[in-house]
Short mmCIF file of C-alpha atoms in Angstrom, two decimals:
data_model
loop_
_atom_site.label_atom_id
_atom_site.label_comp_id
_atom_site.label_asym_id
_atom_site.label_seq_id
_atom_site.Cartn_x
_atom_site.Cartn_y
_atom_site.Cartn_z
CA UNK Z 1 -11.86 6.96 15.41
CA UNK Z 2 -12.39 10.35 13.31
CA UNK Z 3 -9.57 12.64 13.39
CA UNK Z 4 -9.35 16.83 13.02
CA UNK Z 5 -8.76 17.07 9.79
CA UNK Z 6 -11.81 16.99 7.44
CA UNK Z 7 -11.29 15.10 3.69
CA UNK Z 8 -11.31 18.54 2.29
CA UNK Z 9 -8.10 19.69 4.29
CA UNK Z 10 -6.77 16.15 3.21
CA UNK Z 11 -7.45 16.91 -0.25
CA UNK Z 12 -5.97 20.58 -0.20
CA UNK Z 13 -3.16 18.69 1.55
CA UNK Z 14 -2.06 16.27 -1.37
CA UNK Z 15 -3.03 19.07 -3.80
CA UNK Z 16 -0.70 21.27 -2.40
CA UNK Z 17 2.02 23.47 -4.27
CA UNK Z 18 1.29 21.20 -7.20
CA UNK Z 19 -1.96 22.79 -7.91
CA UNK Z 20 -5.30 20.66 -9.46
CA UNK Z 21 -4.78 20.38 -12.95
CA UNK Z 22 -1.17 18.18 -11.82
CA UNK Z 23 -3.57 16.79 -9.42
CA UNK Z 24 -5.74 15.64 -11.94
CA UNK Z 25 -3.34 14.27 -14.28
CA UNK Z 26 -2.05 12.10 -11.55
CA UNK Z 27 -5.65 11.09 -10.77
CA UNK Z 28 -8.13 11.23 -13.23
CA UNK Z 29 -10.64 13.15 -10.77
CA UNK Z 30 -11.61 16.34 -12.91
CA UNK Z 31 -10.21 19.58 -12.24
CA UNK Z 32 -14.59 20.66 -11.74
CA UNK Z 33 -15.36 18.00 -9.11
CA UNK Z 34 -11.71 18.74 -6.94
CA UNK Z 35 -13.15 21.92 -6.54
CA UNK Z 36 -16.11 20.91 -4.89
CA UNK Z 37 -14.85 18.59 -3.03
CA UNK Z 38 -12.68 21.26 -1.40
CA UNK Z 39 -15.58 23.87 -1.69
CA UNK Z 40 -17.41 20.89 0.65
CA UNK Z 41 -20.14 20.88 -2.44
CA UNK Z 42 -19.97 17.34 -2.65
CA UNK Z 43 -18.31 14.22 -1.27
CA UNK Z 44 -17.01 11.54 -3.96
CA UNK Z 45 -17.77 8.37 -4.32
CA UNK Z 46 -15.56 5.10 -3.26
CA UNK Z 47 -14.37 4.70 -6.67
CA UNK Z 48 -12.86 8.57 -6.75
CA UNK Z 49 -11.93 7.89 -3.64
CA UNK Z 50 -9.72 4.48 -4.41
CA UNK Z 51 -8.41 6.89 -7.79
CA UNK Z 52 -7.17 9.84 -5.18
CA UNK Z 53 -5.61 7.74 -2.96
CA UNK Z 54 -3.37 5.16 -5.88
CA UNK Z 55 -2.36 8.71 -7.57
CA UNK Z 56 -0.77 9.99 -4.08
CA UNK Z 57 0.51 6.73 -2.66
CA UNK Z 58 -1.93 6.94 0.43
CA UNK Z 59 -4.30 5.01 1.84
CA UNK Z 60 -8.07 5.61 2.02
CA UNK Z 61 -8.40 5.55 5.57
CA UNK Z 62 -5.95 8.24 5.96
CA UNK Z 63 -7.92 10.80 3.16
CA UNK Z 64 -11.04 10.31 5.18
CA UNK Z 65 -9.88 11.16 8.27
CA UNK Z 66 -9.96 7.16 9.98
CA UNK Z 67 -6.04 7.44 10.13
CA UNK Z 68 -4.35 10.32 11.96
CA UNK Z 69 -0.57 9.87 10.09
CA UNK Z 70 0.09 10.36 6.16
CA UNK Z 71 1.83 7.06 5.69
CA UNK Z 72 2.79 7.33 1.80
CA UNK Z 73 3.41 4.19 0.02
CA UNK Z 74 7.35 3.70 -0.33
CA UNK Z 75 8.19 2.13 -3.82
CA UNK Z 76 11.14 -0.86 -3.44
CA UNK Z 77 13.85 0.18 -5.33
CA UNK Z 78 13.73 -3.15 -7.07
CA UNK Z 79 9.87 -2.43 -8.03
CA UNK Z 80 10.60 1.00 -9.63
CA UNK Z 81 13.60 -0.41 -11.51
CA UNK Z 82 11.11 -3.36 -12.74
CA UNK Z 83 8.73 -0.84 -13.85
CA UNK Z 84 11.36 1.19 -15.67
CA UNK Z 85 12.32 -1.68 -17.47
CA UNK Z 86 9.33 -2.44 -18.75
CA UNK Z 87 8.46 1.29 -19.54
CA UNK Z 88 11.81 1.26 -21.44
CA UNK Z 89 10.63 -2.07 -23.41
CA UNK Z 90 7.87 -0.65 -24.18
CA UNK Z 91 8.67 2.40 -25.64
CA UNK Z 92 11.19 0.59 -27.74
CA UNK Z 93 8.44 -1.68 -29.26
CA UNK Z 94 6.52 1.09 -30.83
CA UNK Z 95 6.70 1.62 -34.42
CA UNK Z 96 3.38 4.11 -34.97
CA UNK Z 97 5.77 7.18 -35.56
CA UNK Z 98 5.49 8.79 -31.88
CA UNK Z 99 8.85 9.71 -30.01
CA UNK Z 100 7.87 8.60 -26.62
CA UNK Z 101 10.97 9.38 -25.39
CA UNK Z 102 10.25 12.97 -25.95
CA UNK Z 103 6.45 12.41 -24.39
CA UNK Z 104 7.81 11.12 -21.39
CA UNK Z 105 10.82 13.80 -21.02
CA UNK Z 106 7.64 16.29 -21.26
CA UNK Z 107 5.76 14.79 -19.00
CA UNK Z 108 8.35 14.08 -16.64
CA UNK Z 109 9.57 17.62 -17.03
CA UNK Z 110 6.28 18.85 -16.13
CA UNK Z 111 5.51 16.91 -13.09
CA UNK Z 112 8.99 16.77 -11.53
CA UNK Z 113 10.97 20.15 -11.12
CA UNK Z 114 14.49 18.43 -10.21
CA UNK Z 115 14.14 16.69 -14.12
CA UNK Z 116 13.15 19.90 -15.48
CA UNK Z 117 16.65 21.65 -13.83
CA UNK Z 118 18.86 18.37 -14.97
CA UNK Z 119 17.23 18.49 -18.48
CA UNK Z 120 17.79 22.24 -18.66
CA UNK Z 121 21.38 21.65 -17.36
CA UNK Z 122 21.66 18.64 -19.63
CA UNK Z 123 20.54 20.43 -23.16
CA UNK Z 124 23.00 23.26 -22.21
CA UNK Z 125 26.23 21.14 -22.10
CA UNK Z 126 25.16 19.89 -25.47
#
């Protein structure tokens, strides 16, 4: 069964407040072919598709309109502290001269708005 909304509302949807470019950072679609997509230029491909839908923790059915409900993908707490620790591990295994710590602070800073206020809050107790 085909629901109301259309991929392109979808899309515009998980786009949101956000805007494209953090859309296509968390995606890898280009910033050009979002924009036609919601333009209704073109329709992507599975493989764009299956890209969309792992960077916003939905499902596939749901972006093309076979599911009525967003049902986002929850992350176990256990899972997220698994992948922290490995994140961690890895950043302390690098020896080519790069402070990841700062990259991910950035990047972090950049996609979330509550770490940007804590880090703010954090460099001004300092």
């Amino acid at each position: 069964m085909i629901h109301e909304k259309t991929f392109k509302e979808r899309l515009a949807i998980l786009i949101g407040e956000r805007g494209s470019k953090n859309f296509e950072r968390r995606t890898g679609v280009s910033e050009k072919n979002i924009m036609q997509y919601l333009q209704g230029d073109s329709l992507p491909t599975l493989k764009i598709l299956e890209k969309i839908a792992a960077g916003n923790g939905v499902s596939i059915g749901w972006l093309i309109g076979e599911e009525a409900y967003l049902h986002t993908e929850e992350k176990h707490p256990a899972s997220a502290n698994h992948t922290m620790t490995e994140i961690c591990e890895w950043i302390a295994e690098q020896q080519d001269g790069i402070n990841y710590w700062e990259v991910l602070k950035a990047k972090l800073a950049l996609e979330y708005p509550d770490f940007r206020a804590w880090l703010r809050e954090k460099e001004q107790h300092k």
